[in-house]
Coordinates of C-alpha atoms and ligand atoms in Angstrom, one line a residue:
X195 CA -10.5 -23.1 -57.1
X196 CA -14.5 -23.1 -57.8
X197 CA -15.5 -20.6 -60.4
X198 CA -18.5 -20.3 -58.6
X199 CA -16.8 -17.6 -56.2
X200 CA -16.1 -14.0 -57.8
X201 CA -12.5 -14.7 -56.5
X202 CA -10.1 -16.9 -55.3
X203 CA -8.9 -15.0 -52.4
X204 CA -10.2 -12.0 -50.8
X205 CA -8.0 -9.9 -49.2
X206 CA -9.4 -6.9 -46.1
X207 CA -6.6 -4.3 -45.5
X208 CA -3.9 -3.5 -47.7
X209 CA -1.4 -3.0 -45.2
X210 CA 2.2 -4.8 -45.6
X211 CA 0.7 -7.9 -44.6
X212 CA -2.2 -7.8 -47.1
X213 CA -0.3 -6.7 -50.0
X214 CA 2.4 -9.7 -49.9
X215 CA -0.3 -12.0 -49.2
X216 CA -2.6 -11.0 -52.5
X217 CA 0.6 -10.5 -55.2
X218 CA 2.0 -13.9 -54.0
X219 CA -1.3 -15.5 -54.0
X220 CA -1.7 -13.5 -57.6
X221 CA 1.1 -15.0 -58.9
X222 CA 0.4 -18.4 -57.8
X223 CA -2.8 -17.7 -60.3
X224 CA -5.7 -17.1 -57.8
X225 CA -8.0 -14.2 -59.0
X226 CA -7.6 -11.9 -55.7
X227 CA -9.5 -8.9 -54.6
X228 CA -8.3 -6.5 -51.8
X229 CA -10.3 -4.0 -49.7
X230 CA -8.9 -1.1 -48.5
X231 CA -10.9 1.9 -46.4
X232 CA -7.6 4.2 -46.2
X233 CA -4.6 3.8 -47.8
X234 CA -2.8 1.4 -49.5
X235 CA 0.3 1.0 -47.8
X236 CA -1.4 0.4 -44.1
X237 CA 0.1 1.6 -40.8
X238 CA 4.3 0.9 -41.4
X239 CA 4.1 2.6 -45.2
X240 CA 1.4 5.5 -44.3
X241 CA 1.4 6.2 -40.3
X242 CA 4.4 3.9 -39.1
X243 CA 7.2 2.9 -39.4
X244 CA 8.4 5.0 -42.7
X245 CA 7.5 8.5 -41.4
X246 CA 8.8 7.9 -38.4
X247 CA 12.0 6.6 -39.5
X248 CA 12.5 9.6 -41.7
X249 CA 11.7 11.8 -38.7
X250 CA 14.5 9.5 -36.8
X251 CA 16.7 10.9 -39.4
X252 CA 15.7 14.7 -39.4
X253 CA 15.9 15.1 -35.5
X254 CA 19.4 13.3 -35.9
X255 CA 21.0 16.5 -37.6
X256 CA 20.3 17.9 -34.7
X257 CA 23.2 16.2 -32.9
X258 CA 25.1 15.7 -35.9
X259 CA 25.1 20.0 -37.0
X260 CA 26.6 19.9 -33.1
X261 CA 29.3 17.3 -33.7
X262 CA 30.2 18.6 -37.3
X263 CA 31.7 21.9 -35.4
X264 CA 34.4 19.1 -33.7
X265 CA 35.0 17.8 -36.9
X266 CA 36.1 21.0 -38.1
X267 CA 33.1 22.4 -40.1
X268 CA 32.0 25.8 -39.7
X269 CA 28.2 25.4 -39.3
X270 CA 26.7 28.7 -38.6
X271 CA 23.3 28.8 -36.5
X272 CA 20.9 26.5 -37.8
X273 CA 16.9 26.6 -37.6
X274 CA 14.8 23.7 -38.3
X275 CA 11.7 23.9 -40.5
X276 CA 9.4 21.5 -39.0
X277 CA 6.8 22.4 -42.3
X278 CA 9.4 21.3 -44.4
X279 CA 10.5 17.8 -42.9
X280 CA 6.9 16.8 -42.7
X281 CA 5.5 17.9 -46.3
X282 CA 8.8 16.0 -47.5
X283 CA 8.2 13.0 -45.0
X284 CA 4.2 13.2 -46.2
X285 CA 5.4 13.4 -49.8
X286 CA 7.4 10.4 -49.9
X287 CA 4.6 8.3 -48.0
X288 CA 2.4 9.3 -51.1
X289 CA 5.2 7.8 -53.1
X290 CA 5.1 5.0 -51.8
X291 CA 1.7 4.8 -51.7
X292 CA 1.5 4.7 -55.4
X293 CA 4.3 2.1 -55.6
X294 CA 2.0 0.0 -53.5
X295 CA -1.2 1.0 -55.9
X296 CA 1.0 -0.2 -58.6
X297 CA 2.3 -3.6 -57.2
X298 CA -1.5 -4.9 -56.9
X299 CA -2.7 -3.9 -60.4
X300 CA 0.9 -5.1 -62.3
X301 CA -0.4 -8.4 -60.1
X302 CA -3.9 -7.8 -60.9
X303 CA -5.1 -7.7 -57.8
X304 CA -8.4 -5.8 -57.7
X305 CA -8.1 -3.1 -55.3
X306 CA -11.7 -2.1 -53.8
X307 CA -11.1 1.7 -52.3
X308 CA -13.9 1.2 -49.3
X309 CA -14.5 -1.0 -46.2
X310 CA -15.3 -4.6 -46.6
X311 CA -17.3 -6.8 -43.9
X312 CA -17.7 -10.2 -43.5
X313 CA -21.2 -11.4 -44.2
X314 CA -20.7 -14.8 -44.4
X315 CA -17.8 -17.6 -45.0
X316 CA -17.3 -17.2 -48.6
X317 CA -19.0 -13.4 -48.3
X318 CA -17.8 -10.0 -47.7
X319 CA -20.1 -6.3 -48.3
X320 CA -18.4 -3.3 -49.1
X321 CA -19.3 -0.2 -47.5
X322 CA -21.5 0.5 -51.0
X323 CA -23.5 -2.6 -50.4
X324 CA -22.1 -5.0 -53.4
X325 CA -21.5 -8.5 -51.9
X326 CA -18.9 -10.4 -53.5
X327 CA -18.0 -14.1 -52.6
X328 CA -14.4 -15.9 -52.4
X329 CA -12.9 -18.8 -52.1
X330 CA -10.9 -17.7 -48.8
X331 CA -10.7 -14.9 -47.3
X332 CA -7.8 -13.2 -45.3
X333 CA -8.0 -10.9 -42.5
X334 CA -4.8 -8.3 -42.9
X335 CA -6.6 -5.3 -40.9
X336 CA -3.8 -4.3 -38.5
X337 CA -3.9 -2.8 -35.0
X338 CA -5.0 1.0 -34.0
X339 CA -3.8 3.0 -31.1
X340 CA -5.1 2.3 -28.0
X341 CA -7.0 5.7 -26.2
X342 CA -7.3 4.8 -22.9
X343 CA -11.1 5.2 -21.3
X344 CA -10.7 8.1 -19.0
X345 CA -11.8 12.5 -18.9
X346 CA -10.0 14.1 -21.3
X347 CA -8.2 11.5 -23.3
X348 CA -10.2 13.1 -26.5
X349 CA -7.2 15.7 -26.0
X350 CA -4.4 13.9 -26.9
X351 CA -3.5 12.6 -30.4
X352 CA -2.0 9.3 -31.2
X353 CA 1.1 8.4 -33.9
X354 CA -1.8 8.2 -36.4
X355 CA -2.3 12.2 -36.2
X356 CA 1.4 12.9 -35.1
X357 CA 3.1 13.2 -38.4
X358 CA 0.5 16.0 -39.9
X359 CA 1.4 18.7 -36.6
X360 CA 1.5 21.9 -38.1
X361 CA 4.5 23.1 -35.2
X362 CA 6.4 21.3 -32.9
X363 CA 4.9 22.2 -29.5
X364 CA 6.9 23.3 -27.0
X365 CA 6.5 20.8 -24.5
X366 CA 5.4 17.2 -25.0
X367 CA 3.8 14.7 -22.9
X368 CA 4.2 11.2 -24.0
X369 CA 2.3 8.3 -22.3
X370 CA 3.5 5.0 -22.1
X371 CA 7.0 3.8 -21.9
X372 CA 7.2 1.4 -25.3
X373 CA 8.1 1.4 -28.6
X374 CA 6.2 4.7 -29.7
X375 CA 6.8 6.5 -26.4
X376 CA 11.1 6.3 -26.9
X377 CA 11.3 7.1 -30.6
X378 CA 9.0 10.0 -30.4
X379 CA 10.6 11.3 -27.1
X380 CA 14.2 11.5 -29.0
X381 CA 12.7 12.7 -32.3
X382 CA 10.8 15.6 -30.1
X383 CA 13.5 16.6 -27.9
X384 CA 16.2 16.5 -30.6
X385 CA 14.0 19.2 -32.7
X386 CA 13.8 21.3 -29.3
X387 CA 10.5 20.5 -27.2
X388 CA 10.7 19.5 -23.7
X389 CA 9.6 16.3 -23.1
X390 CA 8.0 14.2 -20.8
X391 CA 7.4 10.7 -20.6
X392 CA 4.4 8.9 -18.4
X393 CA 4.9 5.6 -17.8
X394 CA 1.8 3.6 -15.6
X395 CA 4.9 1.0 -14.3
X396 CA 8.6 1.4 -13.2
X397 CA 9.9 0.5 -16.5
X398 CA 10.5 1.3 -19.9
X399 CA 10.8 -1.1 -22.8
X400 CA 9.8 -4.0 -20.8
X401 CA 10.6 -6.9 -23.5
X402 CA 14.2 -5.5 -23.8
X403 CA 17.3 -6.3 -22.0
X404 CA 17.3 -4.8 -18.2
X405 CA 20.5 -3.4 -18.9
X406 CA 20.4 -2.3 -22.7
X407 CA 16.8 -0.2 -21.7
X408 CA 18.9 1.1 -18.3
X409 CA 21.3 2.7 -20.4
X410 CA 18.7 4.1 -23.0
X411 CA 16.7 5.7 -19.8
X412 CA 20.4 7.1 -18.5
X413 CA 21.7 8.7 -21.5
X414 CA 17.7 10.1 -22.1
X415 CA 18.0 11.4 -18.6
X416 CA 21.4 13.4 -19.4
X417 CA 20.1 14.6 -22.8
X418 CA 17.1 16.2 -20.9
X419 CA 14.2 14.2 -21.2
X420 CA 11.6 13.6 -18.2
X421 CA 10.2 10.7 -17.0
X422 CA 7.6 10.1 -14.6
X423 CA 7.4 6.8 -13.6
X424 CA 4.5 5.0 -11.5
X425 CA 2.1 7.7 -12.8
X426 CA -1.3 6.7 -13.9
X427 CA -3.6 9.1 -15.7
X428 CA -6.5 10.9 -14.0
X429 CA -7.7 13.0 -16.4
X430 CA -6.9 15.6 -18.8
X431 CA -7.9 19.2 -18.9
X432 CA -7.7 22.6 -21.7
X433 CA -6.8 25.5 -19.9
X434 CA -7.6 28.7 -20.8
X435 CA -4.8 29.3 -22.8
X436 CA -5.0 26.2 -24.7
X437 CA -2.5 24.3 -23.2
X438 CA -2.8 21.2 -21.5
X439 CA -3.5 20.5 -17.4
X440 CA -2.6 16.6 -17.3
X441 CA -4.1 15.2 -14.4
X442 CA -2.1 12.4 -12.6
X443 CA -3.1 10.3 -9.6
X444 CA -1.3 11.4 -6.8
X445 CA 0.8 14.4 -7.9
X446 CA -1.1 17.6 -6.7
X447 CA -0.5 19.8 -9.7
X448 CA -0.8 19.2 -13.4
X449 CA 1.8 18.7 -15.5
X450 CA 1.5 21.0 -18.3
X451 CA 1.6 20.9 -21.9
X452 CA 1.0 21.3 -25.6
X453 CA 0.9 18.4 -26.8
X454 CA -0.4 14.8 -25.3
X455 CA 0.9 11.7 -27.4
X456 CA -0.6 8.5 -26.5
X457 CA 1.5 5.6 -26.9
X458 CA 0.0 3.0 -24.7
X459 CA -0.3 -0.1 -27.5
X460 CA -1.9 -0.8 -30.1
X461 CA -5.1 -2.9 -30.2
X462 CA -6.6 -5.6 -33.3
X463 CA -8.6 -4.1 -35.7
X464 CA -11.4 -6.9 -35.8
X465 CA -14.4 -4.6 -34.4
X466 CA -17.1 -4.0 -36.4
X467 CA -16.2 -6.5 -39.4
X468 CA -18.5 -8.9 -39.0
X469 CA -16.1 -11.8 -37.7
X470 CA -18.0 -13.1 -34.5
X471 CA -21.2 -12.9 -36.5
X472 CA -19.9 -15.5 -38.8
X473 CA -18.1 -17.8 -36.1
X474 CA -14.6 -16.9 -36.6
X475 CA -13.5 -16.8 -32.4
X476 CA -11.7 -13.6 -30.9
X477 CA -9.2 -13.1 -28.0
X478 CA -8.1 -11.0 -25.6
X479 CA -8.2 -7.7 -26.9
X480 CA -10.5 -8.6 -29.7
X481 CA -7.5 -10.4 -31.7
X482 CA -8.2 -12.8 -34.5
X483 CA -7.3 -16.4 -33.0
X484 CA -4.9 -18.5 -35.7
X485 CA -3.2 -21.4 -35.6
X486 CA 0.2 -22.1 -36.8
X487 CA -1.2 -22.1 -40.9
X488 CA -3.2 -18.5 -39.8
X489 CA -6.8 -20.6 -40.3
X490 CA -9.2 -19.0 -37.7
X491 CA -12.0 -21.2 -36.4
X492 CA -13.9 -20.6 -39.7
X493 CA -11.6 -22.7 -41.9
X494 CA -11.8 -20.2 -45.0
X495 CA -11.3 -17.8 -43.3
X496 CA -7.6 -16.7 -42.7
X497 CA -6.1 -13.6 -40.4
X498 CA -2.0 -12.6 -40.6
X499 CA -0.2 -9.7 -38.7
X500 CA -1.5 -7.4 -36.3
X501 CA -5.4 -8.3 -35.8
X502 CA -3.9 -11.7 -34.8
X503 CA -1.7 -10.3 -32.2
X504 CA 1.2 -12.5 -31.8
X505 CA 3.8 -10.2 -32.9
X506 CA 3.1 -6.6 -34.1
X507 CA 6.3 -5.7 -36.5
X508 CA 5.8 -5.2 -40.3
X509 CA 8.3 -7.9 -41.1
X510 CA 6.5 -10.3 -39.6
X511 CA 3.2 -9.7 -41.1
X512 CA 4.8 -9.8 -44.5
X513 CA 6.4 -13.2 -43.7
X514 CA 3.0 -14.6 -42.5
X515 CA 1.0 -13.0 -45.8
X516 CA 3.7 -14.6 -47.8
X517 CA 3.7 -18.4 -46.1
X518 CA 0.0 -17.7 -46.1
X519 CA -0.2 -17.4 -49.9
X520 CA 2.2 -20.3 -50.5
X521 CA 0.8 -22.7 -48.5
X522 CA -2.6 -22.1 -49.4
X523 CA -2.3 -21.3 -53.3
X524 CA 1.3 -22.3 -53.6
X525 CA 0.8 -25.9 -53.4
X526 CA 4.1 -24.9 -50.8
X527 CA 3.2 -26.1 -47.3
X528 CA 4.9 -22.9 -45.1
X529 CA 5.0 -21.5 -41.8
X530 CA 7.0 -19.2 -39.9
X531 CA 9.2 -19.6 -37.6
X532 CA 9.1 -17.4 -34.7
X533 CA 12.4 -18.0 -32.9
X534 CA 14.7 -15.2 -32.8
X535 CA 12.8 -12.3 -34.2
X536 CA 15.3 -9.1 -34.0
X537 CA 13.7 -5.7 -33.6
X538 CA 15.0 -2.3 -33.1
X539 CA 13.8 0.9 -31.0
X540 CA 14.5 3.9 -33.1
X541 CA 15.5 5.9 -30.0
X542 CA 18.4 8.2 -29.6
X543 CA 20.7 6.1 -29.4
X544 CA 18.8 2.8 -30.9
X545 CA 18.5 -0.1 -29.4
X546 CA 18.2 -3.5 -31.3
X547 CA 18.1 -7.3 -29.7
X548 CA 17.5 -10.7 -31.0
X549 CA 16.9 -13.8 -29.0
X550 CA 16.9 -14.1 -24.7
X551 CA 17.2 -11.0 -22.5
X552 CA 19.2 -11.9 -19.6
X553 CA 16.1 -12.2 -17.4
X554 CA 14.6 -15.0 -20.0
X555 CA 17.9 -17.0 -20.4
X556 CA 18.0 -16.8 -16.1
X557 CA 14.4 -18.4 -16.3
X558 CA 15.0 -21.0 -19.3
X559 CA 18.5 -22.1 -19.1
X560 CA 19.9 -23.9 -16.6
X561 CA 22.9 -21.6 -16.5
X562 CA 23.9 -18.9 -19.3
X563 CA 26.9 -16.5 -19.4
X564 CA 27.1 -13.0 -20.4
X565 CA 29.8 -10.8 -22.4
X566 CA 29.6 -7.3 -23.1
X567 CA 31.3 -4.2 -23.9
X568 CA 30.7 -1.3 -22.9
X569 CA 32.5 1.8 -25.0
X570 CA 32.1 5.0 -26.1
X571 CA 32.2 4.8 -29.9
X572 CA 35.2 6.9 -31.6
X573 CA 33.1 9.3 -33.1
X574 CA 31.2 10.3 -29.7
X575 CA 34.6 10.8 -28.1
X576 CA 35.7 13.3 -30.9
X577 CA 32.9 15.3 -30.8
X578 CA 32.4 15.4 -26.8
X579 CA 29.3 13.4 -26.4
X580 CA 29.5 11.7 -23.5
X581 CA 27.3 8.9 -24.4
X582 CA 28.5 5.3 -24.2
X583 CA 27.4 2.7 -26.4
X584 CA 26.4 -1.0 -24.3
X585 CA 26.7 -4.5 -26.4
X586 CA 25.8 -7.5 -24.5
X587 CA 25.7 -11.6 -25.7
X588 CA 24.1 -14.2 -23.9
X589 CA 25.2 -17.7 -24.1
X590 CA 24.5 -20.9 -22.9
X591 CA 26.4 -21.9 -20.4
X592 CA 27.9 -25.3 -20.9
X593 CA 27.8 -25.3 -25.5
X594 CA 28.8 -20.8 -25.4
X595 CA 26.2 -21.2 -28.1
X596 CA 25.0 -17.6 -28.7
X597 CA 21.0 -17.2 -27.4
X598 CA 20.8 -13.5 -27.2
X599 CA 22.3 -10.5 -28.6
X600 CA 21.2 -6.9 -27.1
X601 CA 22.9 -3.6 -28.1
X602 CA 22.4 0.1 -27.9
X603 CA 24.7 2.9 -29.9
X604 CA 24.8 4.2 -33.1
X605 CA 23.7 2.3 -36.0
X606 CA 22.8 -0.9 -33.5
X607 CA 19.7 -1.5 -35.6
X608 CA 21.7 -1.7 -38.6
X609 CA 24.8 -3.9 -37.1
X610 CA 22.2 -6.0 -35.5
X611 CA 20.8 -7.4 -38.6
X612 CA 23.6 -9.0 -40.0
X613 CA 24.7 -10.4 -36.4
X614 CA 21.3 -11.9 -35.9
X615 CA 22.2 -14.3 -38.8
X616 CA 24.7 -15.7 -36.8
X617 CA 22.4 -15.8 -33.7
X618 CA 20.0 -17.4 -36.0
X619 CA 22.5 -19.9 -37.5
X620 CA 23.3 -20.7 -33.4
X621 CA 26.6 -20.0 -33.6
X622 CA 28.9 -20.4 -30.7
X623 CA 31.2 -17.2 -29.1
X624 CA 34.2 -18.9 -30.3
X625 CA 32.7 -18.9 -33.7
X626 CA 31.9 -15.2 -33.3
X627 CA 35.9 -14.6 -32.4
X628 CA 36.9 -16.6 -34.8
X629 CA 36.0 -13.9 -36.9
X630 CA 38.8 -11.1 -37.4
X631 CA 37.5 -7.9 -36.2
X632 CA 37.0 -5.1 -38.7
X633 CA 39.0 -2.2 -37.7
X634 CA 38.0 0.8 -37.0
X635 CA 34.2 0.2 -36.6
X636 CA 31.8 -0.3 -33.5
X637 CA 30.8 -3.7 -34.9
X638 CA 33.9 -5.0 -33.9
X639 CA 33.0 -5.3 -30.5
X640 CA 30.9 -7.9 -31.6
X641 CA 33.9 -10.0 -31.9
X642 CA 36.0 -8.7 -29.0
X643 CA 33.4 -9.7 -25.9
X644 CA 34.9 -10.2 -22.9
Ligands
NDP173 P1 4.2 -0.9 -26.6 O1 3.6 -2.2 -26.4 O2 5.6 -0.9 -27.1 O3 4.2 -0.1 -25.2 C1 3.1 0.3 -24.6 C2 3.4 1.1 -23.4 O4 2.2 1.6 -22.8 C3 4.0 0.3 -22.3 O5 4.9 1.1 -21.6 C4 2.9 -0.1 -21.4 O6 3.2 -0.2 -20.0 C5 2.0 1.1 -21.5 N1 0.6 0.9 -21.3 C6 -0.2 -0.1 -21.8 N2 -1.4 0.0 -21.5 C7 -1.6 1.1 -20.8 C8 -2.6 1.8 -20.2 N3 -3.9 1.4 -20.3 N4 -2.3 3.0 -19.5 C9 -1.1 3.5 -19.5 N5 0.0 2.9 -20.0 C10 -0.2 1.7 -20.7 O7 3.2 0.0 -27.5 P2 3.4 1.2 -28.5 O8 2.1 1.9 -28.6 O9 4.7 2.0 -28.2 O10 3.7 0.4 -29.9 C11 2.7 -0.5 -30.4 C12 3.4 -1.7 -31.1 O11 3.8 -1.2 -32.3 C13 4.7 -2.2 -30.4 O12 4.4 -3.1 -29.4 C14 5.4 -2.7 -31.5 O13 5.1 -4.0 -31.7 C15 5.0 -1.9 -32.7 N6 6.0 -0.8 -33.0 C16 7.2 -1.2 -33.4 C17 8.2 -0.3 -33.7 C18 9.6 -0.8 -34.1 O14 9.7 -1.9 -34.5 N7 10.6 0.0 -34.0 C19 8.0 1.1 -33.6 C20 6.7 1.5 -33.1 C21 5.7 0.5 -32.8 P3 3.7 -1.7 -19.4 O15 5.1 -1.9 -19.8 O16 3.4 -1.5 -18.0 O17 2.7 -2.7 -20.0

């Protein structure tokens, strides 16, 4: 690497992305330097996924104080302490936070605690004016919630603000019909608020499995939550009593609330750093353009995870940070393969896939096959919860090698993982039931398909 530079690598946003990228490239022996304008930790550690899956887990007692009673516990009337979950939840985010402060500097990566811009190809200017110059440079910014452009929209929050309420309102609107929009609707309706969802289309989860997202909307339906599908925002009013009036086109009255979450996507953070100016090129949605080694179209400069768009889940951005640093100071040529990502919606019940949906393996195979099975897990019948659980496999259809793997009940995200090394692997069904089922669990059915 030239001495001439201050650094070898310079790193903007130390998100989970960012921070793999500079320890690897730090222990490959580059001198690295990361910028960060918030907190270290980005959106999955600070705002993301971590808060919200410990809120996943708080609203769950909700269901589970109800079972216990079948189970033979005595649980006398319970009251939940919203201050309480979140100063814990906030807590442990600082936590981590620190254990993130301390991976860079036991790496020595020097952490900068301001924004960085790029000023040139080999330049970035912190927000105090020092410019500082680097062999490479890596974009790692992330993605911010999208506000849509329309009256009112000022008056809802997004999942940025949603884990420092100081009450859970009593009746939430939720637009969009994603990621965000699902988990939050179960985590608010299992700690008591009536909720509404507003979706602009006629679905929910579109990327999912038709039928796997059918049964989510279903057992949603029966546990109370509204949807309004087909219902574009008009605009959004305060009433006098500091509610909500939310506007939408073509319903004559409002639908009220007291709280508005938007959840309509998240878009690049690549405005205002200084990346056109130096000739690095920008898509749709002001994403970072790669190719398949994360170079943009100014060669030392680099962009991984969310700015780039391609696929916006932590894991992913950590695998592109870390094939980033190998290839690039790692003398270890490395890029990631995208095939059969699994991911998980942290609904009530979750939902987890890997691989085709039906609707994919219909338009890319010449003919596929499907097994499911459909059950209501042991522990839902005990306690009296109506709620079935849905496991579906795809296969192509001459080979029964496995292409897709959809489920939704409890723990899916957790019995998904291990299946999707099989998926992976591209093993067949017979290989699958080979495998002696494990009795008495729900991941048995993975095993028993018919
Ligand atoms: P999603 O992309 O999951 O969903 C966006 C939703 O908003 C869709 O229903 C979409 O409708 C709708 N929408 C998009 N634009 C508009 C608009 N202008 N007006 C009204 N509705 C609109 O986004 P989220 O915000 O829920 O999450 C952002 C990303 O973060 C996810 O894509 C995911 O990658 C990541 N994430 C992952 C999680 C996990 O792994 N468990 C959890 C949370 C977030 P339509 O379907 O019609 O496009």
């Amino acid at each position: 690497m030239a001495e001439s530079y201050d650094y070898d690598l310079f790193v903007i946003g130390a998100g989970s992305g960012g921070v793999r990228a500079s320890r690897v490239a730090a222990a490959h022996g580059a001198r690295v330097a990361i910028a960060e304008d918030h907190r270290v930790g980005g959106t999955c550690v600070i705002r993301g996924c971590v808060p919200k899956k410990l809120l996943v887990y708080g609203a769950h007692f909700a269901e589970d104080l109800q079972d216990a009673r079948r189970f033979g516990w005595d649980v006398p009337k319970c009251r939940f302490d919203w201050p309480a979950l979140r100063d814990n939840v906030l807590a442990e985010v600082e936590r981590l936070e620190g254990i993130y402060g301390e991976i860079l500097e036991r790496n020595e990566v020097e952490l900068h605690e301001q924004r960085a811009t790029v000023t040139g190809p080999n330049e970035v200017t912190l927000a105090d004016g020092t410019r500082l110059t680097a062999g490479t440079i890596l974009i790692a910014t992330g993605a911010w919630p999208m506000v849509p452009d329309l009256p009112g929209a000022e008056l809802g929050i997004t999942s940025n603000e949603v884990f420092h309420l100081d009450a859970v309102p009593r009746r939430v609107a939720i637009a969009g019909g994603g990621y965000i929009a699902n988990e939050f609707a179960g985590i608010f309706h299992e700690f008591g608020a009536e909720v509404t969802l507003i979706n602009r289309g006629d679905r929910i989860l579109r990327h999912y499995d038709e039928q796997i997202r059918d049964r989510l909307l279903q057992i949603s339906l029966t546990k109370g939550i509204g949807f309004k599908f087909n219902a574009p925002f008009e605009r959004i009013e305060k009433a006098e009593d500091g509610s909500l009036d939310i506007h939408l086109k073509g319903s004559p009255d409002p639908l009220k609330a007291d709280l508005l979450l938007w959840a309509v996507g998240r878009q690049p953070n690549s405005r205002g750093l200084g990346l056109e100016e130096v000739g690095v090129k920008l898509g749709k949605d002001g994403a970072v353009l790669v190719d398949e080694d994360n170079q943009t179209s100014v060669p030392s400069i680099y962009a991984i995870g969310d700015v780039t768009n391609r696929v916006q889940l932590t894991p992913v951005a950590i695998r592109e940070g870390q094939a980033f640093a190998d290839s690039v100071f790692g003398g270890k040529p490395t890029r990631v393969d995208y095939e059969n990502i699994p991911s998980a919606v942290f609904s009530h019940p979750p939902i987890a896939g890997v691989g085709m949906t039906e609707s994919e393996a219909r338009d890319k195979l010449g003919s596929y096959k499907t097994y499911t099975s459909d059950f209501r897990p042991m522990k839902n019948v005990l306690a009296g919860r109506n709620e079935r659980s849905l496991y579906k496999m795809i296969v192509e259809g001459e080979t029964e090698r496995v292409v897709g793997l959809h489920m939704i009940g409890p723990d899916a995200p957790e019995i998904l993982q291990a299946a999707a090394v099989a998926v992976k692997a591209g093993l067949t069904k017979a290989q699958f039931d080979d495998t002696i089922a494990l009795h008495p669990t729900m991941s048995e059915e993975l095993v028993l398909m018919r």
